[in-house]
mmCIF file of C-alpha atoms in Angstrom:
data_model
loop_
_atom_site.group_PDB
_atom_site.id
_atom_site.type_symbol
_atom_site.label_atom_id
_atom_site.label_comp_id
_atom_site.label_asym_id
_atom_site.label_seq_id
_atom_site.Cartn_x
_atom_site.Cartn_y
_atom_site.Cartn_z
ATOM 1 C CA MET A 6 119.144 106.021 70.081
ATOM 2 C CA ALA A 7 115.530 105.015 69.545
ATOM 3 C CA GLY A 8 114.620 102.979 66.556
ATOM 4 C CA GLY A 9 118.294 101.873 65.998
ATOM 5 C CA GLU A 10 119.004 105.217 64.053
ATOM 6 C CA SER A 11 122.453 105.634 62.905
ATOM 7 C CA GLN A 12 124.611 107.758 65.237
ATOM 8 C CA THR A 13 127.326 108.442 62.739
ATOM 9 C CA PRO A 14 127.137 110.609 59.499
ATOM 10 C CA VAL A 15 125.985 108.702 56.443
ATOM 11 C CA SER A 16 126.829 109.483 52.772
ATOM 12 C CA LEU A 17 123.751 110.058 50.568
ATOM 13 C CA SER A 18 123.457 111.003 47.167
ATOM 14 C CA ASP A 19 121.530 114.078 45.886
ATOM 15 C CA ARG A 20 118.733 111.873 44.727
ATOM 16 C CA GLU A 21 118.512 110.303 48.091
ATOM 17 C CA LEU A 22 118.416 113.741 49.886
ATOM 18 C CA GLN A 23 115.644 114.843 47.385
ATOM 19 C CA ILE A 24 113.748 111.827 48.344
ATOM 20 C CA ILE A 25 114.056 112.206 51.976
ATOM 21 C CA ASP A 26 112.911 115.801 51.571
ATOM 22 C CA LEU A 27 109.850 114.589 49.917
ATOM 23 C CA VAL A 28 109.237 111.784 52.385
ATOM 24 C CA ALA A 29 109.502 114.447 55.136
ATOM 25 C CA ALA A 30 106.963 116.538 53.198
ATOM 26 C CA GLY A 31 104.395 113.627 53.504
ATOM 27 C CA LEU A 32 104.488 112.401 49.915
ATOM 28 C CA THR A 33 103.832 108.804 49.166
ATOM 29 C CA ASN A 34 106.125 106.783 46.945
ATOM 30 C CA GLN A 35 103.754 107.060 43.987
ATOM 31 C CA GLU A 36 103.665 110.902 44.669
ATOM 32 C CA ILE A 37 107.406 111.121 44.841
ATOM 33 C CA ALA A 38 107.825 109.044 41.572
ATOM 34 C CA ALA A 39 105.419 111.349 39.684
ATOM 35 C CA LYS A 40 107.120 114.520 41.136
ATOM 36 C CA LEU A 41 110.649 113.285 40.129
ATOM 37 C CA GLU A 42 109.510 111.728 36.865
ATOM 38 C CA ILE A 43 110.846 108.192 37.849
ATOM 39 C CA SER A 44 109.085 104.969 38.410
ATOM 40 C CA LYS A 45 107.479 103.959 41.638
ATOM 41 C CA ARG A 46 109.699 100.927 41.829
ATOM 42 C CA THR A 47 112.766 103.237 41.564
ATOM 43 C CA VAL A 48 111.545 105.299 44.484
ATOM 44 C CA ASP A 49 110.837 102.041 46.531
ATOM 45 C CA ASN A 50 114.401 100.978 45.809
ATOM 46 C CA HIS A 51 115.750 104.446 46.807
ATOM 47 C CA ILE A 52 113.916 104.410 50.127
ATOM 48 C CA SER A 53 114.933 100.866 50.834
ATOM 49 C CA ASN A 54 118.469 101.850 50.373
ATOM 50 C CA ILE A 55 118.157 105.012 52.371
ATOM 51 C CA LEU A 56 116.603 103.074 55.328
ATOM 52 C CA ASP A 57 119.610 100.559 55.165
ATOM 53 C CA LYS A 58 122.218 103.384 55.094
ATOM 54 C CA THR A 59 120.534 105.179 57.892
ATOM 55 C CA ARG A 60 119.720 102.333 59.866
ATOM 56 C CA THR A 61 116.216 103.436 60.318
ATOM 57 C CA GLU A 62 113.195 101.008 60.164
ATOM 58 C CA ASN A 63 110.526 103.180 58.759
ATOM 59 C CA ARG A 64 109.572 106.561 57.221
ATOM 60 C CA VAL A 65 108.874 108.148 60.729
ATOM 61 C CA ALA A 66 112.444 107.116 61.861
ATOM 62 C CA LEU A 67 114.007 108.255 58.590
ATOM 63 C CA VAL A 68 112.355 111.778 59.120
ATOM 64 C CA ARG A 69 113.450 111.857 62.906
ATOM 65 C CA TRP A 70 117.056 110.821 61.486
ATOM 66 C CA ALA A 71 116.990 113.452 58.854
ATOM 67 C CA LEU A 72 115.997 116.170 61.250
ATOM 68 C CA GLN A 73 118.751 115.124 63.752
ATOM 69 C CA TRP A 74 121.320 115.268 61.020
ATOM 70 C CA GLY A 75 119.960 118.409 59.497
ATOM 71 C CA LYS A 76 119.017 116.926 56.259
ATOM 72 C CA VAL A 77 115.655 118.355 56.061
ATOM 73 C CA CYS A 78 113.813 121.565 56.788
ATOM 74 C CA LEU A 79 110.113 121.438 58.084
ATOM 75 C CA ASN A 80 108.082 124.673 58.620
ATOM 76 C CA ASP A 81 111.255 126.805 58.981
ATOM 77 C CA VAL A 82 112.602 124.526 61.726
ATOM 78 C CA ASN A 83 116.112 123.014 61.245
ATOM 79 C CA CYS A 84 116.326 124.559 57.909
ATOM 80 C CA CYS A 85 119.310 123.748 55.637
ATOM 81 C CA PRO A 86 120.013 123.988 51.998
ATOM 82 C CA LEU A 87 119.201 120.906 49.974
ATOM 83 C CA PRO A 88 120.661 120.108 46.572
ATOM 84 C CA THR A 89 118.445 121.007 43.540
ATOM 85 C CA PRO A 90 118.317 119.131 40.299
ATOM 86 C CA ASP A 91 119.989 122.150 38.706
ATOM 87 C CA GLU A 92 123.050 121.842 40.784
#
């Protein structure tokens, strides 16, 4: 698989899934921090952990991984329910 992406399922927290969704939507770490009302440093740490867990090297590879595993929905393609903070 290109970019060293993980070929096995990965366990991600609800917060990590939220962050992947926001990365896929094109938000910067600062914008994600503002939206989730957490610090940019916390977002940086989450993304670093997500990249390690998914064995992806960058945001583009992460979005490709998320699409492959049905973790994100982009423009009504590959749609799946994502956890919300209320759940």
